[in-house]
XYZ file of C-alpha atoms in Angstrom:
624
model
C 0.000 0.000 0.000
C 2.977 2.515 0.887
C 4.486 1.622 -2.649
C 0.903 2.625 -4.325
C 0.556 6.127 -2.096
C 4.011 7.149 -3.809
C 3.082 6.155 -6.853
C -0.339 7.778 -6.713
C 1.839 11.099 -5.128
C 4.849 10.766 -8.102
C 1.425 10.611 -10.871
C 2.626 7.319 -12.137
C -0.596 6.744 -14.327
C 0.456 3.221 -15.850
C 1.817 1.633 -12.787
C 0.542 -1.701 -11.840
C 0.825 -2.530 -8.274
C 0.496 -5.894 -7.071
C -0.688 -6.764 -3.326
C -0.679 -10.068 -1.690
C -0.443 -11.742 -5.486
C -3.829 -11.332 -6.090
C -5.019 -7.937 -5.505
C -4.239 -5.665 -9.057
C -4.637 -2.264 -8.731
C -4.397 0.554 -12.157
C -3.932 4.078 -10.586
C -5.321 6.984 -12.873
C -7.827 4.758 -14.236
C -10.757 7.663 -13.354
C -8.684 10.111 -15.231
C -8.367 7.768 -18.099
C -11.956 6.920 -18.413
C -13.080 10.758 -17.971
C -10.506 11.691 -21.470
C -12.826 8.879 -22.723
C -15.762 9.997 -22.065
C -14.640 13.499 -23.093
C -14.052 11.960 -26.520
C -16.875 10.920 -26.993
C -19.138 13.583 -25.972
C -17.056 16.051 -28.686
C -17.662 12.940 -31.405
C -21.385 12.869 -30.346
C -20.667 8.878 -30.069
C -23.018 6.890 -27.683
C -24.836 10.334 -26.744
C -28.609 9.105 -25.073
C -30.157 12.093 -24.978
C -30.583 15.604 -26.670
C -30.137 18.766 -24.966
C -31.852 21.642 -26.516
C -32.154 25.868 -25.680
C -35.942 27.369 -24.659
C -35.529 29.249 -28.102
C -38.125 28.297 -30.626
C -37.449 25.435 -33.061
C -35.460 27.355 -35.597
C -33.234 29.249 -33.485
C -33.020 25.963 -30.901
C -29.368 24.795 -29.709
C -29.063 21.183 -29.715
C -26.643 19.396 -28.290
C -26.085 15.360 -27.543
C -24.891 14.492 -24.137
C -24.735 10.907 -21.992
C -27.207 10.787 -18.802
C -25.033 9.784 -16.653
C -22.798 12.346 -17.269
C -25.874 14.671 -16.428
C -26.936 12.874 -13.458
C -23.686 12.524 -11.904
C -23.172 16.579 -12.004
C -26.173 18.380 -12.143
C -28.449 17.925 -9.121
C -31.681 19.156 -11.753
C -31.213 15.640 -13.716
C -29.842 13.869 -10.811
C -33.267 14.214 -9.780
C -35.459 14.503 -12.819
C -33.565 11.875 -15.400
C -34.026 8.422 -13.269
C -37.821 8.561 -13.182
C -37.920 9.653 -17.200
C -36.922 7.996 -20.390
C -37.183 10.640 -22.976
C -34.510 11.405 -25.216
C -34.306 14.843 -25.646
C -35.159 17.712 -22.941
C -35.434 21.453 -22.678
C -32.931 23.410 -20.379
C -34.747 26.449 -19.374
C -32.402 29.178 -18.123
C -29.195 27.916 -20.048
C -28.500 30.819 -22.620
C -28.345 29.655 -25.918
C -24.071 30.554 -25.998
C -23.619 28.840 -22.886
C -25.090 25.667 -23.567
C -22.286 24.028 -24.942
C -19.727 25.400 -22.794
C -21.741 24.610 -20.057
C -21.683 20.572 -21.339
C -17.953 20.563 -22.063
C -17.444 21.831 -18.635
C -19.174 18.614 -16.967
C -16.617 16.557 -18.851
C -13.129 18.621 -18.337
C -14.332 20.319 -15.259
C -12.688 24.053 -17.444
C -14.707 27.019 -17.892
C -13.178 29.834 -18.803
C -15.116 32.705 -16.739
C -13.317 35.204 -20.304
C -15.263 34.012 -22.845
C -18.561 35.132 -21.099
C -19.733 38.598 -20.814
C -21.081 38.004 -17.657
C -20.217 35.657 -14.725
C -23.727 36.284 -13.064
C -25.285 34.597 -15.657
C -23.133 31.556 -15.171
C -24.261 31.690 -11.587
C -27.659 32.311 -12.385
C -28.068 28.578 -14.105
C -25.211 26.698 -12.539
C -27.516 27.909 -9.065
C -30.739 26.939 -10.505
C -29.334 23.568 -12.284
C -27.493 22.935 -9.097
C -24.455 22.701 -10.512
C -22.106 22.713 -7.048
C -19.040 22.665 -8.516
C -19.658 25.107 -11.177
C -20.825 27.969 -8.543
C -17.977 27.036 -6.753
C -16.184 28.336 -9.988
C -17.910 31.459 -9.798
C -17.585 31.736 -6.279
C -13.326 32.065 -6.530
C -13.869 34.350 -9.473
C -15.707 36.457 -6.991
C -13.309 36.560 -4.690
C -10.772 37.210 -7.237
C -12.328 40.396 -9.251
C -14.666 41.578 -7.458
C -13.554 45.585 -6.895
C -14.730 48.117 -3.783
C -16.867 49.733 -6.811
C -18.841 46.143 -7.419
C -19.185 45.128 -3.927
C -22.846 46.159 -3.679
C -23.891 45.124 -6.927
C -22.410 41.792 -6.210
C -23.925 41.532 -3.172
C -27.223 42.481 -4.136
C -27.148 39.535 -6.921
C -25.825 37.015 -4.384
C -28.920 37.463 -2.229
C -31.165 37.251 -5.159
C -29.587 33.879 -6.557
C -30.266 33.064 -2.686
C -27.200 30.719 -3.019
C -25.203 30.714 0.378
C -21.710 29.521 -1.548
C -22.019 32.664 -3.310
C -23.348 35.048 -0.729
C -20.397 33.930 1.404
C -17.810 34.547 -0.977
C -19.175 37.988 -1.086
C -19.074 38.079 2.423
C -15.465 36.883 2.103
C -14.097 40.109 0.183
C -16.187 42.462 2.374
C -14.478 41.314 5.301
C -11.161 42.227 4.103
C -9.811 44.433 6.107
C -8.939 47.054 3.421
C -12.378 46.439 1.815
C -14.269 46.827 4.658
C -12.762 50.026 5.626
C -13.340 51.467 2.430
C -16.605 49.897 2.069
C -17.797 51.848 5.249
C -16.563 54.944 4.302
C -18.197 55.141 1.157
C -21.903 56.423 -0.061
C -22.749 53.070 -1.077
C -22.801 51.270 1.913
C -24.939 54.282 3.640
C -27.476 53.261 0.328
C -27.999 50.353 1.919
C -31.234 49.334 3.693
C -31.321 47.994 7.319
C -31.614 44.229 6.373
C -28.657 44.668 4.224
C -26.604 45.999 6.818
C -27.565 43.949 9.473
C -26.352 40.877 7.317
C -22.912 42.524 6.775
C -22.363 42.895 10.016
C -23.263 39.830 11.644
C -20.713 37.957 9.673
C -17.902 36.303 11.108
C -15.626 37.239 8.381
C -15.672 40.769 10.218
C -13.235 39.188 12.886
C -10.085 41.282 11.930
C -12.711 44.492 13.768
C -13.702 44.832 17.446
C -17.066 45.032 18.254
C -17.139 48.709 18.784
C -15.699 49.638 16.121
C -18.923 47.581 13.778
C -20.694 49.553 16.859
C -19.633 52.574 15.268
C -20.149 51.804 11.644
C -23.661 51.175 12.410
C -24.395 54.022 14.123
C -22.609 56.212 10.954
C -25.068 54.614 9.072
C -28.485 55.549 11.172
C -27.170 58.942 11.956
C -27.073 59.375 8.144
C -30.598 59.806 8.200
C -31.380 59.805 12.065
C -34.987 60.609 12.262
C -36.048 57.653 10.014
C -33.383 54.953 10.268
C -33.583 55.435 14.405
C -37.199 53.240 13.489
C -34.882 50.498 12.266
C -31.939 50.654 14.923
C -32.665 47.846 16.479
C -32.203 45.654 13.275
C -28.984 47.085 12.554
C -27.491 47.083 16.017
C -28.869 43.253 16.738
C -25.763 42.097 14.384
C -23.091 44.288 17.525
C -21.808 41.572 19.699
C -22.477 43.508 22.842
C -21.802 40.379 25.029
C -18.134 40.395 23.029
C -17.641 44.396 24.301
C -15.240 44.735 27.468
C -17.279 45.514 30.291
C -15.861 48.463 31.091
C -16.363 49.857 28.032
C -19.821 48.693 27.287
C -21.544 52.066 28.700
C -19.216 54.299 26.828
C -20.312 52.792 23.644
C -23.778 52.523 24.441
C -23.609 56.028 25.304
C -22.455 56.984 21.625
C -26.214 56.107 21.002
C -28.274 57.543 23.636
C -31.088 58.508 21.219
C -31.834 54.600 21.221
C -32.409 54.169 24.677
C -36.099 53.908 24.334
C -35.571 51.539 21.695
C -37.003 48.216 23.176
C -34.934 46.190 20.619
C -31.856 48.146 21.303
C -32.078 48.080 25.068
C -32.776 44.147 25.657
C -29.471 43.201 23.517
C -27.806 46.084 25.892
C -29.563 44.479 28.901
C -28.138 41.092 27.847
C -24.762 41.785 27.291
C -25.100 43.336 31.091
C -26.652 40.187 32.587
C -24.034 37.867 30.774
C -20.445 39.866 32.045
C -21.984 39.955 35.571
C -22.629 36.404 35.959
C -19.139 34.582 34.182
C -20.149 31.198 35.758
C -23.562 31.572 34.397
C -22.164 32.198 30.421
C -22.304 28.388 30.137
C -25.776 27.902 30.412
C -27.822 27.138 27.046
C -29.466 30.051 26.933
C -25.979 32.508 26.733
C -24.156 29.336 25.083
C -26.378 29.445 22.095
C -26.717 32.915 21.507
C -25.136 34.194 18.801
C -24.348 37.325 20.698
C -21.867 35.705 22.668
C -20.062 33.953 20.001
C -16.313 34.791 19.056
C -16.156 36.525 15.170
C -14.123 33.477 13.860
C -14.996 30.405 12.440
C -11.021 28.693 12.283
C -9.358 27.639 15.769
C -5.539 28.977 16.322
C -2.986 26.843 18.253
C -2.759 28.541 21.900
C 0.371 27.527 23.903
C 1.045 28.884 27.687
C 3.494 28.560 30.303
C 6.395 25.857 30.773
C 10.221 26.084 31.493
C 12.948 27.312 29.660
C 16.234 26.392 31.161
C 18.767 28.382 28.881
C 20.714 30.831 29.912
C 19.365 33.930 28.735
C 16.208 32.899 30.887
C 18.030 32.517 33.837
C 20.295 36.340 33.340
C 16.387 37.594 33.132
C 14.707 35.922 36.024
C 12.657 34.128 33.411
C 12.775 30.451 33.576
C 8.856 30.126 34.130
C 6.459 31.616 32.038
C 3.443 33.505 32.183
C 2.613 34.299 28.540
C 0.305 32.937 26.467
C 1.018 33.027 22.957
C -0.724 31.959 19.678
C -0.061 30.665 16.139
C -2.799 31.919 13.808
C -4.353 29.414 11.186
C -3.777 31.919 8.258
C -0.460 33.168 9.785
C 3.231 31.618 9.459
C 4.366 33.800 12.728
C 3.153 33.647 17.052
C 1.931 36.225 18.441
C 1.554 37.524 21.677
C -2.039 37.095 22.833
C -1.922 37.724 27.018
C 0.010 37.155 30.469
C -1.797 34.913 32.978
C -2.317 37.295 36.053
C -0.096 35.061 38.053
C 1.305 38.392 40.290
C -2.436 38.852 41.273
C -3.617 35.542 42.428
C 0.061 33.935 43.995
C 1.827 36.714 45.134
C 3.970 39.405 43.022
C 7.179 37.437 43.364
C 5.639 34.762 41.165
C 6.820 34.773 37.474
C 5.679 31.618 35.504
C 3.634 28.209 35.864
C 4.965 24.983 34.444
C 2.877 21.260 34.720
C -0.711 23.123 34.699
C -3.276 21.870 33.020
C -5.693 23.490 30.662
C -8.920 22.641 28.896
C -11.531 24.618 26.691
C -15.162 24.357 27.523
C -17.337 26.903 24.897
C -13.972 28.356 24.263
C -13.206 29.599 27.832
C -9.813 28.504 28.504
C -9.177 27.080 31.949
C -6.099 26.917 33.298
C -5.800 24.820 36.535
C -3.422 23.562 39.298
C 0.616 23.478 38.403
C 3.904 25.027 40.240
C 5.210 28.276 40.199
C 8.231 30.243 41.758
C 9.885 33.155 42.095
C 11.296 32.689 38.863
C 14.199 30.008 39.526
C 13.183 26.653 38.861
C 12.962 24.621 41.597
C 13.514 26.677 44.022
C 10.660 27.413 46.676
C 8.113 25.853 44.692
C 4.903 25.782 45.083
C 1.680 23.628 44.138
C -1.456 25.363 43.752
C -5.464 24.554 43.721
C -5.890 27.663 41.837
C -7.976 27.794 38.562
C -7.990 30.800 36.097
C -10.564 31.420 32.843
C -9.598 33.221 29.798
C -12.318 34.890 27.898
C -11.113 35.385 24.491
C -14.539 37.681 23.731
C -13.139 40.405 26.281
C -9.639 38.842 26.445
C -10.231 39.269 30.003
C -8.907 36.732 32.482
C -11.573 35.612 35.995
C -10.531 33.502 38.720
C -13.195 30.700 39.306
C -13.418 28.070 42.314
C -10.224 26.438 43.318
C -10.043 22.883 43.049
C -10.787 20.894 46.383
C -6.675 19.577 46.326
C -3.514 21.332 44.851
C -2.067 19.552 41.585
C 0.604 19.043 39.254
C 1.130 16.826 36.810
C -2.328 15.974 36.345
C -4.876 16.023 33.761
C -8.156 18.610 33.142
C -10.937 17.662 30.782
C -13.836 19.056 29.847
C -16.384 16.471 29.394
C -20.407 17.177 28.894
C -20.560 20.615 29.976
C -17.626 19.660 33.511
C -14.586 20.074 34.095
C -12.743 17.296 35.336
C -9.450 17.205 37.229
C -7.709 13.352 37.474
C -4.838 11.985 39.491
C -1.680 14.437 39.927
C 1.077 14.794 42.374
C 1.824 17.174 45.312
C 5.397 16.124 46.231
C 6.456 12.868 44.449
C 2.962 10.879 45.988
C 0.076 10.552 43.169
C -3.725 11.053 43.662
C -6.212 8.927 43.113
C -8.772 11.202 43.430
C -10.925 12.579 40.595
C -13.302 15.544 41.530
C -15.543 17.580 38.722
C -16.486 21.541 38.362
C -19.635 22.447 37.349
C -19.744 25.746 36.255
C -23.043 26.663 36.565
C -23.185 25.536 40.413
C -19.857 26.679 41.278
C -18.239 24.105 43.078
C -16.059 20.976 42.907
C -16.937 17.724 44.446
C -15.538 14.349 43.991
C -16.448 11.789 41.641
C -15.204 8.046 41.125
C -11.862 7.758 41.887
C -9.116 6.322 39.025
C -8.840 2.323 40.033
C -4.999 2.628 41.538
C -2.538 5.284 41.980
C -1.387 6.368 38.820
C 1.238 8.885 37.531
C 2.222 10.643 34.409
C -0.887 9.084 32.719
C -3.271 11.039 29.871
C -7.098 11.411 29.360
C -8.960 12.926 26.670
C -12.602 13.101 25.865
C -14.388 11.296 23.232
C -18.135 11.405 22.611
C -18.918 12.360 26.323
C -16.800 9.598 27.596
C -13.390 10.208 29.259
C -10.717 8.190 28.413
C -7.303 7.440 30.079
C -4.027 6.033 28.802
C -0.600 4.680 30.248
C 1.085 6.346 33.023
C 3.103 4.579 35.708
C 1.862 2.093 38.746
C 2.659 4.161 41.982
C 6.388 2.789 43.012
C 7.197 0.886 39.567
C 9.724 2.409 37.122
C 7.820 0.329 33.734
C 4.854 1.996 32.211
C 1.913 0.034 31.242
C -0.603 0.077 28.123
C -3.881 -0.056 30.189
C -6.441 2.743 28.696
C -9.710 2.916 30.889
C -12.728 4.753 30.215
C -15.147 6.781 32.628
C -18.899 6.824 32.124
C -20.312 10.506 33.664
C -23.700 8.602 33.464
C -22.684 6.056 36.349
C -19.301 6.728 37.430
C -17.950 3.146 36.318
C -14.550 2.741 34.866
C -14.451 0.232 31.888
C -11.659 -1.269 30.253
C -10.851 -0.620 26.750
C -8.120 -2.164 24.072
C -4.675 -1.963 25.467
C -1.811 0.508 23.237
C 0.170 -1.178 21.588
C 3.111 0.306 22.898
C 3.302 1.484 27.138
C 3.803 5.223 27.606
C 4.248 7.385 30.151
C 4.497 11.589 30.354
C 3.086 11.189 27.227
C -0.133 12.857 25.192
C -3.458 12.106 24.129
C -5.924 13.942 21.529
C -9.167 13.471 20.212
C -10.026 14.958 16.347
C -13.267 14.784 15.736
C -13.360 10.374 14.532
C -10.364 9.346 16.470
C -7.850 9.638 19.684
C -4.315 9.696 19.032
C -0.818 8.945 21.651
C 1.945 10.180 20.963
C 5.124 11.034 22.682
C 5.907 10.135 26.169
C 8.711 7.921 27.476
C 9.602 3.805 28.634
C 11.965 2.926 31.085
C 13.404 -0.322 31.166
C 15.112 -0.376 34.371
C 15.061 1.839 37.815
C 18.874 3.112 36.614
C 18.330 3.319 33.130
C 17.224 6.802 31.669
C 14.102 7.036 29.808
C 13.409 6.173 26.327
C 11.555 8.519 24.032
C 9.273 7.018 21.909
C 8.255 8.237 18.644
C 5.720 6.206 16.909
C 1.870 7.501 16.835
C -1.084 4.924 17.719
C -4.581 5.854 16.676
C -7.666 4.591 18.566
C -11.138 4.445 16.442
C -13.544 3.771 19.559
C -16.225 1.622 17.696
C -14.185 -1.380 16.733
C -12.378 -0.255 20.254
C -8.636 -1.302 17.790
C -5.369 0.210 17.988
C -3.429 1.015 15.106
C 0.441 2.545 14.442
C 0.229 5.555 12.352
C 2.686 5.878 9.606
C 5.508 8.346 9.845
C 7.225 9.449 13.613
C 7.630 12.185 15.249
C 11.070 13.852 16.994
C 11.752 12.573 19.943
C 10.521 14.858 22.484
C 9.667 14.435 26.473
C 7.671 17.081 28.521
C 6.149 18.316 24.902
C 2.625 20.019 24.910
C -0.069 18.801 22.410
C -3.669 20.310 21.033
C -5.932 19.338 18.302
C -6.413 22.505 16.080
C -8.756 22.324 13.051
C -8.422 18.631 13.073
C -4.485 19.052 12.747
C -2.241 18.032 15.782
C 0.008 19.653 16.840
C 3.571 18.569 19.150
C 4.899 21.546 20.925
C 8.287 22.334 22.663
C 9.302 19.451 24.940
C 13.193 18.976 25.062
C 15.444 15.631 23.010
C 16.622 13.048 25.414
C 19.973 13.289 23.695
C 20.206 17.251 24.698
C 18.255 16.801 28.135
C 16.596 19.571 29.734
C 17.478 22.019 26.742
C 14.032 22.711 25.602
C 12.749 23.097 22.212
C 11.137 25.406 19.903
C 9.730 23.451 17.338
C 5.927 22.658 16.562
C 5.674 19.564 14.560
C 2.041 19.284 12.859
C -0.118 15.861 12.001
C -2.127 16.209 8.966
C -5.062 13.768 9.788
C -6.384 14.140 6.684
C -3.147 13.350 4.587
C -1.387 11.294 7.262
C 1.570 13.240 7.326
C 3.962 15.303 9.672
C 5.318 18.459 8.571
C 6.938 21.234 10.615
C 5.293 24.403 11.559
C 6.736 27.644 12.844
C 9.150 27.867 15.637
C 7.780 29.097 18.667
C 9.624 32.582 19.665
C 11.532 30.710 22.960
C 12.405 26.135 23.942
C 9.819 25.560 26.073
C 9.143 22.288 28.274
C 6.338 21.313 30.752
C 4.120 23.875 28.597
C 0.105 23.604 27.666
C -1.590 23.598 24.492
C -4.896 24.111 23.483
C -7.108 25.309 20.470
C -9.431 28.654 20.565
C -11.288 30.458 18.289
C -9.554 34.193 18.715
C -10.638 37.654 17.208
C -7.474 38.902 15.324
C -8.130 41.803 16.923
C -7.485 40.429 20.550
C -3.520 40.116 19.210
C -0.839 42.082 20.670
């Protein structure tokens, strides 16, 4: 199978591939038989039905085309062919000139957007035909031409066709940032009605603007003509985030627009936003979780990595071996960025400079950050284990200290499982817990739940389908690491066993993308004197034949490495080589699920080891 991947990847169309002497396999043989078919659709040859133009008989375009060609592109005949055997049929809406072009196009999948004098019209059929793949064409020639003097034209048709690829593509180049500013400055946008605005700005693709700055540009646009627009505020101002404004600035912008105070419409989403930053525990209800008011302007996760250990010794001149920043790598970007400092001065004292071993976890992309050590900036010295937990809201990029956990921990792992947070095992000096307790935000408080079934250290856990899974680790007192993975039902508290790994880990890491759970990483130790192995081959769980298998391709060795699942890529963080030990690293290595492949990603700015990672969807306007 590996030697038919390269050949498929070197385009080796001939290649015969033989597997277990009696398997054959003949890559490129769709391409081959599509040239066919291509040939025979330009020689008319084996054509089984006649396409003809609305125009009357004289004027009428014929042309011969296969069904099954028809069928398998066009949702219209996908639909209407099966159930009819006539031979010829009238396309209503194909212009005359297009017809052909339009046929040729099912067979080479080219259209050459040139040759017509105007795209809409493409769109206009390929939309009512259903032609996906063909509005997808006119969709990236959108995004391609379309000029600040079309935008409202464009826009305009895209809501007519009342096809959503094309209405987002228009979306798309409004939300430029260039555009946009340009777009609001100019007469045309303050043409538009209320409806039309209020659908510009509810868009996610706005996510490179705050929310008071859209505040703003809606309120140019009533104040353009005050006395009637004021009647249709409340439309326009329902697509402001006002849950996703800073507190502490929420009355100055509201104030911008006292002339709406009366406004019913207009004060309730106010009123909301108020009820929501006063009551953090209370945002994970349904009723704020669902609303589209409290939702981030994104629609991509970024990679979000957070304090650890350096041990060089530029960290150690600056009184900076811990850290306290929390720094991201965009989707669309190929450089970190600052994003925020955990208010560790605040909550543990201002002597205190970093965190290393936390744990984090998202739940509705709050980022918790629980238990771990800190210092006064020297590693190891007068360290400290804490029970405190800390929430990032990337709305407000605000940070709020929530209810401590019942026991101080390090070294442990934080999940958040159906709507909980749950905090497993951990150390305080060099003795592990056993105990598991759970957070419910909306009640405030931890309690304990069912306990892991022995004392178990440097272990993993992820969540899967509201179950919680954990992996490896070591036996309190034993130097070997074992392969046991055990699963927790919320429902009754039981703990089930599952299919061993394949290969024992410890201080390693565990992921869930959306089908599957991945290890990787971590360490074996064959005796009490020997130092530990890092192991670089990837197993992949798929929880419904509840198998094991070894992913192709390995990783670099790396211990004390941080791990996160962003956009269904994974991503290995930091750590330090066995071979160099303790000198921690700066590389990211990514995991293409899709293409089964490891690639490297950008360096992060410092080595960092015993760090977190996470995913969150972030505002590009929350970057430093």
């Amino acid at each position: 199978m590996r030697e038919l991947l390269q050949l498929l990847e070197q385009g080796q169309g001939d290649a015969i591939v033989q597997q277990h002497d009696q398997l054959f396999l003949v890559t490129r043989t769709s391409e081959e038989a599509l040239r066919s078919l291509r040939t025979l659709f330009e020689t008319g040859a084996l054509c089984d039905i006649l396409l003809h133009s609305a125009n009357s008989e004289s004027e009428r375009v014929c042309v011969p085309v296969h069904r099954v060609v028809l069928a398998a592109c066009v949702d219209f005949f996908a639909n209407k062919l099966p159930q009819s055997k006539a031979n010829a049929w009238k396309v209503n809406g194909v212009p005359d000139k297009l017809l052909r072009p339009f046929l040729a196009y099912l067979y080479t999948g080219e259209f050459d957007m040139s040759t017509v004098d105007g795209w809409k019209e493409v769109a206009l059929f390929a939309t009512y035909l259903g032609c996906t793949t063909l509005v997808g064409l006119c969709c990236r020639f959108v995004e391609r031409h379309v000029t600040l003097e079309d935008v409202v034209q464009v826009f305009r048709f895209a809501r007519k066709t009342g096809s959503l690829p094309l209405i987002q593509s228009v979306h798309a180049v409004v939300g430029r940032p260039d555009v946009f500013r340009s777009f609001a400055d100019s007469e045309d946008f303050l043409d538009l009605d209320a409806d039309e605005i209020a659908e510009i700005l509810q868009e996610d693709t706005l996510s490179s603007f705050s929310e008071e700055t859209l505040f703003d540009v809606a309120l140019r646009w009533i104040l353009w003509e005050r006395d009637n627009r004021a009647l249709v505020a409340g439309t326009v101002m329902s697509a402001v985030r006002f849950s996703c404004i800073h507190p502490g600035a929420l009355d100055r912008v509201v104030a911008k627009a006292h002339f709406l105070r009366r406004d019913s419409s207009f004060y309730r989403q106010v009123e909301f936003a108020r009820e929501y930053h006063n009551d953090p525990e209370g945002q994970h209800l349904n009723y704020h979780r669902n609303n589209r008011q409290t939702w981030v302007r994104g629609a991509r996760e970024s990679l979000v990595v957070l304090g650890g250990c350096c041990l060089t010794p530029e960290a150690l001149v600056e009184d900076s071996v811990l850290s306290s920043e929390v720094t991201t790598l965009r989707h669309n970007r190929d450089t970190w960025t600052g994003l925020t400092k955990m208010p560790l001065s605040r909550v543990h004292g201002s002597k205190v400079r970093g965190l290393q071993f936390a744990s984090v976890a998202v739940l509705d992309n709050f980022l918790y950050v629980a238990g771990g050590f800190h210092d006064t900036g020297d590693c190891g010295d007068h360290v400290d284990c804490t029970d405190v937990v800390m929430r990032f809201d990337p709305r407000i990029s605000a940070w709020h200290r929530v209810r401590s956990m019942l026991s101080p921990r390090r070294h442990f792992q934080l999940v958040a499982v159906n709507g909980y947070l749950y905090a497993l095992g951990g150390t305080v000096l060099r003795d592990p817990y056993q105990s598991v307790e759970r957070y419910a935000p909306s009640q405030r408080r931890w309690q304990h739940v069912s306990p892991l079934t022995e004392d178990l250290d440097a272990f993993a856990a992820v969540s899967l389908a509201g179950w919680l899974m954990v992996s490896g680790g070591r036996e309190f007192g034993m130097t070997a690491a074992v392969r046991r993975v055990q699963v927790l039902d919320p429902y009754t508290g039981g703990w089930d066993e599952r299919c061993p790994m394949w290969t024992p880990r410890a201080n390693h890491n565990m992921v869930a993308t959306s089908r599957h759970i991945y290890v990787l990483g971590g360490e074996v130790q064959f005796s009490d004197d020997a130092a530990p192995f890092a192991l670089t081959i990837v197993e992949r769980y798929d929880p419904f034949p509840n198998q094991w298998t070894v992913v192709p391709g390995d990783t670099l060795p790396r211990l004390e490495a941080a791990a996160a699942v962003v956009n269904d890529d994974i991503y290995l963080v930091g750590g330090y080589d066995p071979a160099e030990p303790f000198v921690p690293s700066d590389s990211v290595q990514v995991y293409s699920t899709r293409e089964q492949t490891w690639r490297p990603a950008p360096s992060m700015p410092r080595g960092l080891m015993g760090a977190c990672a996470c995913s969150l969807i972030i505002r590009d306007t929350d970057l430093l």
